[in-house]
Coordinates of C-alpha atoms and ligand atoms in Angstrom, one line a residue:
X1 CA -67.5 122.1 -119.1
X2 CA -65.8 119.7 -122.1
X3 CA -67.7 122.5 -124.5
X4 CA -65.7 125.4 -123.0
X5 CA -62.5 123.2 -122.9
X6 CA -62.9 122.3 -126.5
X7 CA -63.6 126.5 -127.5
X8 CA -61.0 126.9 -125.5
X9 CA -58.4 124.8 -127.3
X10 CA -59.7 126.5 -130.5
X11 CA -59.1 129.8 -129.5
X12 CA -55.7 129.0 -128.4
X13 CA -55.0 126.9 -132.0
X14 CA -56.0 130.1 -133.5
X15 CA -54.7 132.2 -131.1
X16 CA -50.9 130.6 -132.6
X17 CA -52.1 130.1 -136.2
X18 CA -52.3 134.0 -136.5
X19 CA -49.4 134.4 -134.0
X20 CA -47.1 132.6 -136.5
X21 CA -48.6 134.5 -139.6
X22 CA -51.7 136.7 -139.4
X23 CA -52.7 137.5 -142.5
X24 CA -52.9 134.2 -142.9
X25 CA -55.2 133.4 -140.2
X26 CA -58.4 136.1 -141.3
X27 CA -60.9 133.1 -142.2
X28 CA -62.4 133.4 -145.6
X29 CA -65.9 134.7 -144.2
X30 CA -64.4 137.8 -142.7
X31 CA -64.2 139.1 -146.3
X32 CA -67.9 139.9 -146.1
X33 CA -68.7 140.4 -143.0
X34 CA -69.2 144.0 -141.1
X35 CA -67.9 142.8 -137.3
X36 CA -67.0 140.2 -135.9
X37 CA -66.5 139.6 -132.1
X38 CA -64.2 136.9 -131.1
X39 CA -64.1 135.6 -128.0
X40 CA -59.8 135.2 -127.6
X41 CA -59.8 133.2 -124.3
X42 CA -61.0 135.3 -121.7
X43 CA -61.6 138.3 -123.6
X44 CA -63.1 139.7 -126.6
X45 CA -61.9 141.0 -129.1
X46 CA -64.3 143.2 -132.2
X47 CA -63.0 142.6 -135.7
X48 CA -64.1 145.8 -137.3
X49 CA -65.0 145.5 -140.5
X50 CA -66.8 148.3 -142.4
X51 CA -66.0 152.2 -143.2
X52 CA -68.2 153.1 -140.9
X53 CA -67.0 151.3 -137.6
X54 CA -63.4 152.1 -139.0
X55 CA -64.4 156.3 -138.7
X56 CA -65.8 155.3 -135.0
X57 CA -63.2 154.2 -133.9
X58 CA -60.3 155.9 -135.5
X59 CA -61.8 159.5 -135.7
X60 CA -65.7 159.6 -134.1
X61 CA -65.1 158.1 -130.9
X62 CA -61.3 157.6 -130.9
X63 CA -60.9 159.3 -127.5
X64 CA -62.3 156.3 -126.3
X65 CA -59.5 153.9 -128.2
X66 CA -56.0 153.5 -126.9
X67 CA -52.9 151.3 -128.5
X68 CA -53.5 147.5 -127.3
X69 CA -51.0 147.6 -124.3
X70 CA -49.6 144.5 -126.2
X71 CA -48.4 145.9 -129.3
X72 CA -47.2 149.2 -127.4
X73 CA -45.4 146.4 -125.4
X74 CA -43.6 144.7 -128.0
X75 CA -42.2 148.0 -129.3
X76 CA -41.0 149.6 -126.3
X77 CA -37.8 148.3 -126.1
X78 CA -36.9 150.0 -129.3
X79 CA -39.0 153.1 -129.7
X80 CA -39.1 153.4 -125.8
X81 CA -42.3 156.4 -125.5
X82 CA -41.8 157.9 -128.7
X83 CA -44.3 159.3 -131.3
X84 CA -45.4 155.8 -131.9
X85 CA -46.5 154.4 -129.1
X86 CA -47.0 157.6 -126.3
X87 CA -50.4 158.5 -125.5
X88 CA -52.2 161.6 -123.8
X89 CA -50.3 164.7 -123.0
X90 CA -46.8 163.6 -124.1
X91 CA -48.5 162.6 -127.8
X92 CA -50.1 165.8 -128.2
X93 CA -47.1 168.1 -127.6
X94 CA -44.5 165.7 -129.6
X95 CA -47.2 165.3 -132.2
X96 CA -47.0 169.0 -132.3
X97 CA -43.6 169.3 -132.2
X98 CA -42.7 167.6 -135.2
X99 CA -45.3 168.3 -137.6
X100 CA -42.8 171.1 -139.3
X101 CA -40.4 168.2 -140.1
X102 CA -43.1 166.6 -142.5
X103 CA -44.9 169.6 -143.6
X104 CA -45.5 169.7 -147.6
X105 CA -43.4 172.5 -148.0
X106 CA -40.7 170.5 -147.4
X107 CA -41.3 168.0 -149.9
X108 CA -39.1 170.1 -152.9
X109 CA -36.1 169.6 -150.4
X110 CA -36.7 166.2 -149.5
X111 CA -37.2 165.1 -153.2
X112 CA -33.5 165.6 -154.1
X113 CA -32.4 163.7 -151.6
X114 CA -34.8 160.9 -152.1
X115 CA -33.2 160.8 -155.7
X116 CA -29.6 161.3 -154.9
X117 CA -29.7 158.5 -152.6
X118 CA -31.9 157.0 -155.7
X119 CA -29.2 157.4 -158.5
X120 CA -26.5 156.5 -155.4
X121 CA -28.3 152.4 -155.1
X122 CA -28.7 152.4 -159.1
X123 CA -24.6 153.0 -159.4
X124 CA -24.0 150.2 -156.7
X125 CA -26.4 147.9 -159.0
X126 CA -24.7 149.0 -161.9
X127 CA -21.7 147.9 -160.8
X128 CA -22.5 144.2 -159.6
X129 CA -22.9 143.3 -163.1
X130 CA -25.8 142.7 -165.5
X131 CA -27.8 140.8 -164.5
X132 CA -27.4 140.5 -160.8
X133 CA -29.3 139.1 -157.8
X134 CA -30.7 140.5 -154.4
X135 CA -32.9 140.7 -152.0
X136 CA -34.9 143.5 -152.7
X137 CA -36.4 144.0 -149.4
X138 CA -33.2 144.5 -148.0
X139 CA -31.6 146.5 -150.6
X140 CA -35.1 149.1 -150.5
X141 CA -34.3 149.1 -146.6
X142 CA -31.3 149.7 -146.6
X143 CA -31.7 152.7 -149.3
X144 CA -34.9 153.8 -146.9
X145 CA -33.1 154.0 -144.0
X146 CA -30.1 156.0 -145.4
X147 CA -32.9 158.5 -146.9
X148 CA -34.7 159.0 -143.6
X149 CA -31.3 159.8 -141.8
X150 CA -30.4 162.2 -143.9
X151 CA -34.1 163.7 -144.2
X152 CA -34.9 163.8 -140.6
X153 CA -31.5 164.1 -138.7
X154 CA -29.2 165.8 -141.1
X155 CA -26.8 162.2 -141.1
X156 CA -25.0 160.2 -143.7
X157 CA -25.3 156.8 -142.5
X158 CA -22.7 155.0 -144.9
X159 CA -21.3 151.7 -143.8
X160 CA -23.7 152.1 -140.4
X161 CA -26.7 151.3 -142.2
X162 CA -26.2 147.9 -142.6
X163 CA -25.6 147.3 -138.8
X164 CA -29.1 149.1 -137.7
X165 CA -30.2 146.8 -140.7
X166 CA -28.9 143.9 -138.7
X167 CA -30.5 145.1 -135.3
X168 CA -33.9 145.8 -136.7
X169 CA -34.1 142.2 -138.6
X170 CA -32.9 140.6 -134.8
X171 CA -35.2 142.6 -133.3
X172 CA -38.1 141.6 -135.7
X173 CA -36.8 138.0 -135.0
X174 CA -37.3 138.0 -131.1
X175 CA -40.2 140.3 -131.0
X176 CA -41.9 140.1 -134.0
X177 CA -44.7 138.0 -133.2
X178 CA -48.2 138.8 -131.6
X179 CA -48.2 139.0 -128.1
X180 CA -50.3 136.4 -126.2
X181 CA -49.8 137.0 -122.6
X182 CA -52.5 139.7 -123.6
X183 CA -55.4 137.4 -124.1
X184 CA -54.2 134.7 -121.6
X185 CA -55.0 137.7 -118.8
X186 CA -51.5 137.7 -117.7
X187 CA -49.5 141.3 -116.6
X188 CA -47.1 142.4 -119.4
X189 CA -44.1 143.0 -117.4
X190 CA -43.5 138.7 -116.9
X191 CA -39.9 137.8 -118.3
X192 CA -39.6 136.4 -121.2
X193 CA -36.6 135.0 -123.1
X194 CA -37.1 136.5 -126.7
X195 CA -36.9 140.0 -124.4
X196 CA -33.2 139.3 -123.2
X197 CA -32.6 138.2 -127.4
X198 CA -34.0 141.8 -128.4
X199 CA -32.1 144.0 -125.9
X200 CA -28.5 142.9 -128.0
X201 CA -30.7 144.4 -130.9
X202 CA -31.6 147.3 -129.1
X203 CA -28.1 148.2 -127.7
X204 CA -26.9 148.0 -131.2
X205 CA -29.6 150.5 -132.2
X206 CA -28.9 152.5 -129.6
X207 CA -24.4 152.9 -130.4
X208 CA -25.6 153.8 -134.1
X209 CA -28.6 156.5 -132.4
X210 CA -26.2 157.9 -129.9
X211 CA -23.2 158.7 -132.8
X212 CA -26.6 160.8 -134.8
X213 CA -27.3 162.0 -131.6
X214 CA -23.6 163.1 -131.1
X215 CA -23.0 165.0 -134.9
X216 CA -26.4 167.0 -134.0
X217 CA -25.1 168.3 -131.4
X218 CA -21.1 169.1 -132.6
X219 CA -23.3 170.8 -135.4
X220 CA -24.7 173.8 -133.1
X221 CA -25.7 176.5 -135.1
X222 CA -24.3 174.9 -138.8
X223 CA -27.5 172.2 -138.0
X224 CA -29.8 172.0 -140.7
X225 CA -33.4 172.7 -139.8
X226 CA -34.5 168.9 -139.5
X227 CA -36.5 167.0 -137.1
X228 CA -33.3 166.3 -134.9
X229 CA -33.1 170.1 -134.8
X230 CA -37.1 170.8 -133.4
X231 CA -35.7 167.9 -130.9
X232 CA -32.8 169.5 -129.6
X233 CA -34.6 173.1 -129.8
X234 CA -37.8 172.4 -127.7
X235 CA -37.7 173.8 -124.7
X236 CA -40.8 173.4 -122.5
X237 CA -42.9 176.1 -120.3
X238 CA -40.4 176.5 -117.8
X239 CA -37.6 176.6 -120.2
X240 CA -36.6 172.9 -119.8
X241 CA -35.0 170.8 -122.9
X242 CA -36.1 167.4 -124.0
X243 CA -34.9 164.9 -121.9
X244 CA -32.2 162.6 -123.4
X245 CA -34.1 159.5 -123.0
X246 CA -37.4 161.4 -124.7
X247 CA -34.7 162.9 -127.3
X248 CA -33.8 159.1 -128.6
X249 CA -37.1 157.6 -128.4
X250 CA -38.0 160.1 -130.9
X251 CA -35.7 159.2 -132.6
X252 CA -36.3 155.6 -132.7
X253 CA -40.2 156.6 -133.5
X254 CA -39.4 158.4 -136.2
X255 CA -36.7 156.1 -138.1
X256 CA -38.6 153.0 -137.3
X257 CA -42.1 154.2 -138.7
X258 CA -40.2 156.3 -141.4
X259 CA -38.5 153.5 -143.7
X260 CA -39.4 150.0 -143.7
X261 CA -43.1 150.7 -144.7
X262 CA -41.5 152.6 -147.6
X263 CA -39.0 150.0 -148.6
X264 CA -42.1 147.1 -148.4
X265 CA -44.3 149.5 -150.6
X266 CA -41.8 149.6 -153.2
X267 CA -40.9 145.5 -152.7
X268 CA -44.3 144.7 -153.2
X269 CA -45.0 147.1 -156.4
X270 CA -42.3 145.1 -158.4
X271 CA -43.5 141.9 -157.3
X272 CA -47.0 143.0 -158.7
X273 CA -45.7 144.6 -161.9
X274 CA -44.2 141.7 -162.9
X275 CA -47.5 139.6 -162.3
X276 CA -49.4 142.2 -164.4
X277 CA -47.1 143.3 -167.3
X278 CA -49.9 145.1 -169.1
X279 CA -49.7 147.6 -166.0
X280 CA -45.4 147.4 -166.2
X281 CA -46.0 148.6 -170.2
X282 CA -48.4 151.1 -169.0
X283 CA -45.4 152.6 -166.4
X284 CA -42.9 152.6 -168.8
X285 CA -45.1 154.1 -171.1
X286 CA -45.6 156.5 -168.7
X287 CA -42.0 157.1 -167.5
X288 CA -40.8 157.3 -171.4
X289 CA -43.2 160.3 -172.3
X290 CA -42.8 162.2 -169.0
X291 CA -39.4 161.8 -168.3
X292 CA -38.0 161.4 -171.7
X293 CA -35.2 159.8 -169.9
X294 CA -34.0 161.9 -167.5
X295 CA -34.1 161.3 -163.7
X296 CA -37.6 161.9 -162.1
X297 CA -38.1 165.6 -159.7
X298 CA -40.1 166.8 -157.6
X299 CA -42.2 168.4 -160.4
X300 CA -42.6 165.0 -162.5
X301 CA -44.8 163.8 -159.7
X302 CA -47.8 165.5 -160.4
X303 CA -47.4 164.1 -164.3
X304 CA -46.8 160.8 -163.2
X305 CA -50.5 159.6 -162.2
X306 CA -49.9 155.9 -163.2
X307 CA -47.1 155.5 -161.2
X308 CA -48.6 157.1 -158.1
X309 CA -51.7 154.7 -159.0
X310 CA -49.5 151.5 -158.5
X311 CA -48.3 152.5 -155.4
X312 CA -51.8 153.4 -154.1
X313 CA -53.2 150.3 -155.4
X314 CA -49.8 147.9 -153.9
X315 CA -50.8 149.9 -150.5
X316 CA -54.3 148.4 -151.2
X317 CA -53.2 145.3 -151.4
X318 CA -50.1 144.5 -149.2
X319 CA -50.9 147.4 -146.6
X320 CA -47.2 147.4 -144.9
X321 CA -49.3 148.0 -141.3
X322 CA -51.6 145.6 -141.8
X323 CA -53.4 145.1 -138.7
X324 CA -54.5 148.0 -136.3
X325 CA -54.9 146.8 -132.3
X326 CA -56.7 149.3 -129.9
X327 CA -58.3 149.0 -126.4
X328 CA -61.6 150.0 -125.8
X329 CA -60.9 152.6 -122.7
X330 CA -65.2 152.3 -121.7
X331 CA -67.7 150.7 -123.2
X332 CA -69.0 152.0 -126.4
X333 CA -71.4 150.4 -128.9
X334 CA -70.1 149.7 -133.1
X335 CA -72.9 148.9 -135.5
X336 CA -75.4 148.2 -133.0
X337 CA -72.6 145.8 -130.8
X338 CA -71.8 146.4 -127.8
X339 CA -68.5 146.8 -126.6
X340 CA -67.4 145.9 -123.4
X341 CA -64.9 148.4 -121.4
X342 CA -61.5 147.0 -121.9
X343 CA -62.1 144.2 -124.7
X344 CA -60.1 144.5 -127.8
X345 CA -60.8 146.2 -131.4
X346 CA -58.6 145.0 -134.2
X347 CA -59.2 146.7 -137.8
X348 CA -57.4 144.9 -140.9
X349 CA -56.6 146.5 -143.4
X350 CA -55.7 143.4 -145.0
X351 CA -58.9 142.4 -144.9
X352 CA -61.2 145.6 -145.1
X353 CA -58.6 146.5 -148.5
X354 CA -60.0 142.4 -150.0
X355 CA -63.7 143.5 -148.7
X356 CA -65.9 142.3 -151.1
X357 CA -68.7 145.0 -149.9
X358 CA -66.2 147.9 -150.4
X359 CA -64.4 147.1 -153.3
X360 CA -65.2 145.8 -157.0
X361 CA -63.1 142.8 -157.7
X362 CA -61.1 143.1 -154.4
X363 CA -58.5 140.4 -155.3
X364 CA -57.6 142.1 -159.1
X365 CA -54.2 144.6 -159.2
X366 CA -56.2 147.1 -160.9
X367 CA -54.1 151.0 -160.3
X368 CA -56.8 152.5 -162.4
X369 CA -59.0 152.8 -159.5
X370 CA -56.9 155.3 -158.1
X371 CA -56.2 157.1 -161.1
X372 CA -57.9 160.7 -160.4
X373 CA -61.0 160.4 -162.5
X374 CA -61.9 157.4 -160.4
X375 CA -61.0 159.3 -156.8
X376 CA -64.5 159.8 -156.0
X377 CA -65.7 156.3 -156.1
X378 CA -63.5 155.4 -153.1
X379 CA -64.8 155.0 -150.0
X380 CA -62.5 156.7 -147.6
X381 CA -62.6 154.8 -145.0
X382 CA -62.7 151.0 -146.7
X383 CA -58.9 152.4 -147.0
X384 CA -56.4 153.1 -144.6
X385 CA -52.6 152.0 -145.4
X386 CA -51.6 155.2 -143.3
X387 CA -54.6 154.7 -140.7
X388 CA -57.0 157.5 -140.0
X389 CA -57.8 160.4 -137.7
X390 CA -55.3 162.5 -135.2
X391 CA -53.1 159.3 -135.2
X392 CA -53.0 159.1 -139.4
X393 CA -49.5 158.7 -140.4
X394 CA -47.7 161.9 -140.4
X395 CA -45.3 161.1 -142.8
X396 CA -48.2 160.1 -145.5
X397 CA -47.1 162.8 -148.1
X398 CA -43.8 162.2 -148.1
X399 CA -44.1 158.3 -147.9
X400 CA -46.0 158.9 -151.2
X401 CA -43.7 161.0 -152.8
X402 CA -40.7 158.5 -151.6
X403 CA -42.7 155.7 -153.2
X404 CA -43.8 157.3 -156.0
X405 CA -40.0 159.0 -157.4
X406 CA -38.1 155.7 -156.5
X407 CA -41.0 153.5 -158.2
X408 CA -40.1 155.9 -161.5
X409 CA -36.0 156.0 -160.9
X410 CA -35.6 152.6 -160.8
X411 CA -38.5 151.2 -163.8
X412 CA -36.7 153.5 -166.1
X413 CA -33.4 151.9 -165.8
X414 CA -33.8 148.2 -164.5
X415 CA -36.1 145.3 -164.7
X416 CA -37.0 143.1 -161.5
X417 CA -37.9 139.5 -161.8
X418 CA -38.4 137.3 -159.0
X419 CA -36.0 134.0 -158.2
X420 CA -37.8 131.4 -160.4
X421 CA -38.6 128.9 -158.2
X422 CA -39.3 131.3 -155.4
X423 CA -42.8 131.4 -153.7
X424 CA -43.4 134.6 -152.3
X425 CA -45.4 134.6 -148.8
X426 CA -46.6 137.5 -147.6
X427 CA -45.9 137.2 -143.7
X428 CA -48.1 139.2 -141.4
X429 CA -46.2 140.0 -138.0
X430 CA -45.2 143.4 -137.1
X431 CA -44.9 144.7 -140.5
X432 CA -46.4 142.5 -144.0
X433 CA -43.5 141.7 -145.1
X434 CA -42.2 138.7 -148.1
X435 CA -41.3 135.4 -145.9
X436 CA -37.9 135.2 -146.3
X437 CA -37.4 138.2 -148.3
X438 CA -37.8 139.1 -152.0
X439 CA -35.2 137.8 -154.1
X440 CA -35.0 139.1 -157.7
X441 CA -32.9 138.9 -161.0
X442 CA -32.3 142.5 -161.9
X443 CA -31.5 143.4 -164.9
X444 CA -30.2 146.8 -167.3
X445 CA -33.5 148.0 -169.4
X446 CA -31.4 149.0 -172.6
Ligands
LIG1 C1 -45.5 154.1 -147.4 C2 -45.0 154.5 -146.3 C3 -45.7 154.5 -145.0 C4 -46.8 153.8 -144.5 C5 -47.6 152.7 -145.3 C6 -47.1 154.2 -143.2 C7 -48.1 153.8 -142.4 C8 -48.4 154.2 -141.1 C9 -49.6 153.9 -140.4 C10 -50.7 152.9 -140.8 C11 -49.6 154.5 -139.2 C12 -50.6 154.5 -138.1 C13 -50.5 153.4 -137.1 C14 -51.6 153.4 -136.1 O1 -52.5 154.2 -136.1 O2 -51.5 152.5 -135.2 C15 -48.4 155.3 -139.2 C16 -47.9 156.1 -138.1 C17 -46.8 156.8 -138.1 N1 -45.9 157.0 -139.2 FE1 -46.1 156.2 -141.0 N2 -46.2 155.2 -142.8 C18 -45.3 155.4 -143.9 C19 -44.3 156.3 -144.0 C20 -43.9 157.1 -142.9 C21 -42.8 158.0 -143.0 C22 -41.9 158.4 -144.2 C23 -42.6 158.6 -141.7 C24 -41.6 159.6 -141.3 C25 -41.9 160.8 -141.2 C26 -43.6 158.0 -140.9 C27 -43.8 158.3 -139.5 C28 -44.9 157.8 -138.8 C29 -45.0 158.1 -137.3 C30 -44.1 159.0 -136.5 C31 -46.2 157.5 -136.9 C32 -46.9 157.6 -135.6 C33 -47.9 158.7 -135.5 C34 -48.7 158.8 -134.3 O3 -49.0 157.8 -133.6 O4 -49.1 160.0 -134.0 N3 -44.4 157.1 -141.6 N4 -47.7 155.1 -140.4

C-alpha cells in the first residue's frame, strides 16, 4: 500500500514537472531507449521511441490511433472541429477539401507574397534605427501571421495582427499547459478556471475571424482562388454549404497550424547561427554567390541548399510540435509491447530528433546532414517535425519554402544577436517555444 502511495506521488511530481515544461522533463535514459511504458497514475502511457514504432503508429496501424482527447481538448475552444483536431468522416472530406490551397503549384504565387511581406518587416526594422532590439519571436509571428492571411484568405491584416497576436499569447497563457484531468481518470468537460481566462482570448479571435470572414464574402466573384474560397464554395451532396461554425473553425485550423511553427523555425535558426558562426559564414557565403544581392525568389530556392539545410537541421533540433499525443482506439502490440485498448502513445520528436541510436552526434548543429548528398543516410522516420502519414502536415512545402526565403531575406541584410545576459530556455508546452521570448540586438550587415 505505502509502495503504491510513494509511485503514486512520483508520478504526480512528474506528472507537474513536464506539465510546467516538457521538454524538460524526458529523463536522460529516454535518449537510448526504443519504448518506454509509463505508468501515469491510473493509466499508461507508451513512449515511442524508434523509426519503426513511429511508422506503426503514424502510418502502419494509424487507424488504430486517435488525437489524445486531452490535447484535442485544450484546443477546441480556439480551432473548435477544424482540420486540426476533427477526426473520421468530417477529416477526410475537409482534408480533401483544402488540399488545392497548399498544392505545389501554388508555391510560385505564394513566394511573392512571402517576400513582399519579407521586404515590408525589413523596412519597419530599417527604420527603428541601427542597431535595434526585439523580440524576435514576436516580430516572426507577427510577420507569419500577416503572410498566412493573405496566403490562405485573400486578407491584409495591418494593425489587426497585433490584436490576434495578443489573443493567441492569452490563450497560450491559460491553456497552454498539459492537460492532467486526463491521467487522473477524470471526464474532460469539469470547469475549470483557466477555461473562463481563454474564452476573452477566443472572443477576440473570433471579432478579427468574423471581419476575414466578412471581406470573403463582400468579395463574391472578385475573390481570389484561396483556401477561404474552397470554404465558401463547398457545397455537399445535397447541395448544402459549409456551415458557419465549420466555415471559422477552419479557419482557426488553418491560421493557428499555419504561422507560429514557421515563425519558431525561423527564431530558433538565428539563435543557432549565432552559436555556430562557421555555419552563419557558410550562409552568407551562400546568399552572396546566389543572390548576388538581390532579394531571394521562388527560383533561388532550389540553389540555396545550405540555407534549406539549416532550417531542416533547426527543425531537427527545436521541432516547433514537439510532442505527438494519440490514443490507442484497441489494443495493438509496438516492438513486441503490448498495448492496452485506451492507454496513451506519446512520440517526441524532441527526443527521437537527440536519439543517440538514430542519429550521429545527436546534440551537434551539423546542416550538412541534410545537404542532398547526405539525404539517403536519414532515416525517415527517426524524423518528423511535420509528423507522418495521412495526418503529415499539409502545409510541409510551403512551411519550407516560407522558412527557407525569409531565412535568406533577412541574413543578407541584418545580423541577429541575442540580449547578452539572456538565457534562452526552450519551453515545451503547446508549441517549443524560447521562455520568455527571444530577444536580440539586430543590426544593418553593411
Ligand atoms: C515549419 C512550419 C510547420 C511545421 C513545423 C508544422 C508541423 C506540423 C505537424 C507536426 C503537424 C502534425 C500534427 C499531428 O500529427 O498531431 C501539422 C499539422 C498541420 N499543419 Fe503544419 N507545420 C508547419 C507549417 C504549416 C503551414 C504553413 C500550414 C498551412 C497550410 C500548416 C497547416 C497544418 C494543418 C492544417 C495541420 C493539421 C493536418 C491534419 O490533421 O490533417 N502547417 N503541422
Amino acid at each position: 500500500m505505502l509502495k503504491r502511495l510513494c509511485s503514486t506521488v512520483n508520478d504526480f511530481r512528474h506528472l507537474l514537472r513536464a506539465r510546467e515544461n516538457v521538454v524538460a522533463a524526458w529523463p536522460k535514459s529516454y535518449y537510448r531507449r526504443e519504448l518506454i511504458p509509463v505508468r501515469c497514475l491510473n493509466r499508461w502511457m507508451f513512449v515511442v521511441n524508434s523509426p519503426a514504432g513511429v511508422q506503426h503508429v503514424m502510418v502502419g496501424n494509424a487507424r488504430n490511433y486517435r488525437k489524445s482527447p486531452g490535447n484535442t481538448q485544450v484546443l477546441r475552444p480556439l480551432v473548435g472541429h477544424g482540420l486540426f483536431v476533427s477526426e473520421g468522416e468530417l477529416w477526410t472530406r475537409q482534408r480533401r477539401l483544402s488540399n488545392p490551397a497548399t498544392h505545389s503549384s501554388r508555391l510560385q504565387g505564394y513566394s511573392r507574397i512571402i517576400t513582399e511581406a519579407g521586404a515590408g518587416m525589413l523596412a519597419d526594422w530599417r527604420a527603428r534605427g541601427d542597431p535595434h532590439e526585439q523580440d524576435v519571436t514576436e516580430a516572426f509571428t507577427l510577420l507569419t501571421a500577416d503572410i498566412i492571411c493573405q496566403i490562405m484568405f485573400g486578407y491584409k491584416l495591418g494593425d489587426r495582427v497585433h490584436l490576434l497576436y495578443e489573443a493567441f499569447v492569452e490563450y497560450q497563457a491559460s491553456h497552454g499547459r498539459m492537460h492532467l484531468l486526463e491521467f487522473l481518470g477524470l471526464p474532460m468537460w469539469l470547469p475549470r478556471f483557466s477555461q473562463r481566462r481563454g474564452r476573452k482570448a477566443v472572443d477576440k479571435f473570433d471579432g478579427v475571424l468574423a471581419e476575414i470572414l466578412r471581406a470573403g464574402r463582400n468579395a463574391g466573384g472578385e475573390m481570389p482562388e484561396n483556401f477561404l474560397h474552397l470554404l465558401l464554395s463547398f457545397r455537399d451532396e445535397e447541395g448544402r454549404p459549409m456551415t458557419p461554425g465549420q466555415v471559422r473553425d477552419e479557419m482557426a485550423s488553418i491560421f493557428l497550424a499555419g504561422h507560429e511553427t514557421t515563425a519558431l523555425t525561423l527564431a530558433w535558426a538565428f539563435y543557432l547561427l549565432e552559436r555556430h558562426p562557421e555555419a552563419e559564414a557558410r550562409l552568407q557565403e551562400e546568399i552572396a554567390r546566389v543572390l548576388g544581392g538581390r532579394a531571394p525568389a521562388f527560383e533561388d530556392v532550389p540553389n540555396l541548399p545550405f540555407a534549406r539545410a539549416v532550417i531542416d537541421e533547426t527543425l531537427r533540433l527545436y521541432p516547433p510540435v514537439h510532442v505527438f499525443t494519440r490514443q490507442a482506439l484497441g489494443a495493438d502490440e509496438i516492438s513486441g509491447h503490448k498495448i492496452p485498448a485506451g492507454s496513451f502513445v506519446t512520440i517526441s520528436s524532441w527526443v527521437l530528433h537527440r536519439h543517440e541510436l538514430w542519429w550521429e552526434e545527436p546534440e551537434v548543429f551539423r546542416p550538412e546532414r541534410f545537404l542532398p548528398d547526405n539525404a539517403p543516410k536519414l532515416n525517415a522516420h527517426a524524423y518528423i517535425p511535420f509528423g507522418a502519414g495521412a495526418r503529415v502536415c499539409p502545409g510541409k512545402h510551403l512551411g519550407l519554402l516560407e522558412s527557407t526565403l525569409l531565412l535568406a531575406q533577412i541574413s543578407q541584410s541584418f545580423r541577429l544577436r541575442v540580449r547578452p545576459g539572456h538565457a534562452v530556455e526552450p519551453l515545451g508546452r503547446m508549441t517549443l517555444r524560447p521562455r520568455g521570448g527571444l530577444p536580440m540586438r539586430i543590426e544593418r550587415r553593411t
